[in-house]
Amino acid sequence: MTATTEKIVQSLQEVLTNEQVTINETVRELHGKDESYHTMKLPDIVVFPSCTEDVSKIMRVSKELNVAVIPFGLGSSLEGSVIPDNGGITIDFSNMNAILDIRAEDFLVTVQPGVTRTQLNKELKKHGLFFSVDPGADATLGGMAATNASGTTSVKYGVMRDQVRDLEVVTADGTVIHTGNKAAKSASGLHLNGLFVGSEGTLGCFTELTLRVYGIPEFTTAARASFPTVKDAVEAVVSILQAGVPIARVELVDESSMRQVNIFSETNYQEQPTLFLEFHGNEAGLQQDVEFTKEIVADHHCEHIEFETDNAERNRLWEARHNLAYAYIHGNPGKKLMVTDVCLPISELAEAVNHAREVVESLDMPGGIVGHVGDGNFHVLLMIDMNDPAELAKADELNEKIVHYALERGGTCTGEHGVGIGKQKYQQQEHGPALLVMQKIKQALDPDHLLNPNKIFHVESEVIEL
Amino acid sequence: MTATTEKIVQSLQEVLTNEQVTINETVRELHGKDESYHTMKLPDIVVFPSCTEDVSKIMRVSKELNVAVIPFGLGSSLEGSVIPDNGGITIDFSNMNAILDIRAEDFLVTVQPGVTRTQLNKELKKHGLFFSVDPGADATLGGMAATNASGTTSVKYGVMRDQVRDLEVVTADGTVIHTGNKAAKSASGLHLNGLFVGSEGTLGCFTELTLRVYGIPEFTTAARASFPTVKDAVEAVVSILQAGVPIARVELVDESSMRQVNIFSETNYQEQPTLFLEFHGNEAGLQQDVEFTKEIVADHHCEHIEFETDNAERNRLWEARHNLAYAYIHGNPGKKLMVTDVCLPISELAEAVNHAREVVESLDMPGGIVGHVGDGNFHVLLMIDMNDPAELAKADELNEKIVHYALERGGTCTGEHGVGIGKQKYQQQEHGPALLVMQKIKQALDPDHLLNPNKIFHVESEVIEL
């Protein structure tokens, strides 16, 4: 332990209990990585606040001793958002995992940031409610808000930002603010809710979230539809959306990924480009939507469509889809998963997926394509041998090609995983002079650059000056 | 014309044409007021840019000569957002009114800020599309984005902020930025879209907007349901929402406002607390929703429900609702309209409306209550004799009571009209220390306080220092 670290630990122990502050190497290692391929880097100290006041105290120590703070949920980031850039204090929110309030009549819940989405959904079910955002991983809600997570259901219910009504945030100087309120809409003041969601810990630490929830739909039907080509599948999605079918989920899984699904989930699905679909609604409306969808997919050469109205079968289907990343990891021991994450206007999607397939096929590495195609968001999953510089270079090249393709067509380098470390190099191209506006905001709210430093963008003071 | 104004005019005429710059008093008077009861104040100069580059040039003149700029759409603000605080240059966007691009396949349009919502909808109809936000007034889309307008349809489609995918903004120093992109979702960078929407010209001038649009629903049904009390009507709405009926519009009009509707629109509707409803969907689903709604309103003592499936009758119904403000103005010549605009959690709504009714009744002034009750947003419409200080004081007291009631229950002082001048005094109570964060952002992006100065909040430099 360096003298500085010792001093920081002392200061933290003065304001917290000794048990809440650790420099244990194993604990630090758990907080030096996430689910990404980015290099592990350890924090100097890990703290476990149990309330907002604790976080406020930690922030004041951070400011006083000029030490970085990095908020940490469960480490399920795919872009290194929680990996410390250069040591500092990682704030682990696992002890702040209480569901504070369920206002069923208002379709609102208030939770601490360490609550996970399955924990919340288990509780909400008792009230006939559910939380819609489903990124696959059982992430914490604080982490999901920090990265503006989304996933399979956002085509109908929106992304994480759309669910956030209010955040309690501790800012750089320890002040506790609320970014919103409990009303369904507001035109009062500047929209801090939207700004803090997706800020990846660079503007403050979330200590409470008030989130919108939904009534469990009266009826749900799921389906799998397989197509001769990825292009047919994507074009079917475009047609479904244009027809105004209010689809709740529509996921693309390509041929090689279907193979991984079958191996890992012991299913026997067709190994063809496949759409996983879900419909929510009342019985009569849903039936009409389903019939219409059948016609549309048939027009796009769908070779097989199967409906799962049974709850268990439907869960099995979505579990198979969600386990896909693990299926790749499991099927390629010793390799690391890299996931691309572009999102494009839907009219550009079919060609973009085709382009990505061509790039993947040229690499001769295990990989496949899946996507939240209703949003124009797709992922290439690529397994990399981290010890093989040639593979690393190829993975980098793949990401580069796919991102540039998307940016040239009005898309974004990240639809839902966030910028973290991996997408920083595309920020200038994507945002142009707007990046300077973002940096000015960062500078105004974190003048000492102590909040998750060098995530999203590097703030260099000379850039700030006009 | 003062020497300073002359110098500014000269500088503007150097970068624009002479016709684009005016100090004509009549023109200035048209730009010194809006539809609110706030006192008229004239700009010194009005300019009419015809392109983004013109706006950029105006902003550079503003910066160089230290003169305020106030963006102006059609002047339909209800809170004085476009009334210059202390002279300066009003930028009138009426010549920037082109629909630049309709991407039907992507459900996106790109427009200049002076395009009005009916102008856009007329064009979109040819593509089977519509723009959802409907504040009643035929406002410009730039103005609607600046105040985060909403209205009758936001219970289903969301508010203005939910429709904005990208803004082209000219910032204080004349730089042109884009706040978003054309993808359905993004986790890249800080969320500038959300921040600039609702900023009321205090952070920059919008010069292009890319907005989400929707397919015209397959079927639409409208209804009027009358109730013995406002409380019954509001509780019926809460039950409809809780039942998961995906209602597209649900408006409350109280008894005295129904009377105004009948007089002004020559209708013969029951003069009872009434809900105006609308359902969008496929035929089968809609029928089931309608049947379910009938049962629910009956449970809440609905005495009369009438459906309008016919297009003309449906339009007449919504026109009657939209003309309500004009009905009050028309029915009270010489008086000015003041509109309150709180929004609360839906569970608090019935009591809040009751409370507001009691306050209105105690005043003995012409007024009524209407509301976008699906969002928890309602308005008291009050006609004031501006020459009667006692009436002005009573109106002020009414607003104060209603706002405090809402803020104490987790609501907001403005659901959709914006802060402008009228809601500034409630910003500290509503936002607490978050107001300082907003002021820091304002300070960072408009260090000379030239962008619509003293709207939303007063930025005092001593407040900014920590």
Short mmCIF file of C-alpha atoms in Angstrom, two decimals, chain B residues 12 27 55 71 80 96 124 145 157 199 230 264 268 320 360 362-363 398 404 429 438:
data_model
loop_
_atom_site.label_atom_id
_atom_site.label_comp_id
_atom_site.label_asym_id
_atom_site.label_seq_id
_atom_site.Cartn_x
_atom_site.Cartn_y
_atom_site.Cartn_z
CA LEU B 12 -26.43 42.02 -39.17
CA VAL B 27 -42.93 43.75 -36.46
CA VAL B 55 -28.34 31.64 -37.88
CA PRO B 71 -35.59 32.37 -31.00
CA GLY B 80 -43.67 34.12 -22.09
CA MET B 96 -37.10 28.33 -42.39
CA LEU B 124 -47.16 12.99 -43.93
CA ALA B 145 -39.08 21.11 -29.20
CA TYR B 157 -47.03 8.26 -28.05
CA SER B 199 -34.19 24.32 -23.05
CA VAL B 230 -64.81 15.20 -11.83
CA PHE B 264 -68.28 28.29 -29.01
CA ASN B 268 -74.92 20.05 -27.85
CA ALA B 320 -64.31 21.26 -29.88
CA VAL B 360 -61.23 28.21 -8.56
CA SER B 362 -63.49 30.47 -4.18
CA LEU B 363 -62.27 33.12 -6.65
CA LEU B 398 -54.42 30.33 -7.57
CA HIS B 404 -47.40 23.98 -4.26
CA GLN B 429 -38.60 24.64 -4.78
CA MET B 438 -28.67 23.26 -14.48
#
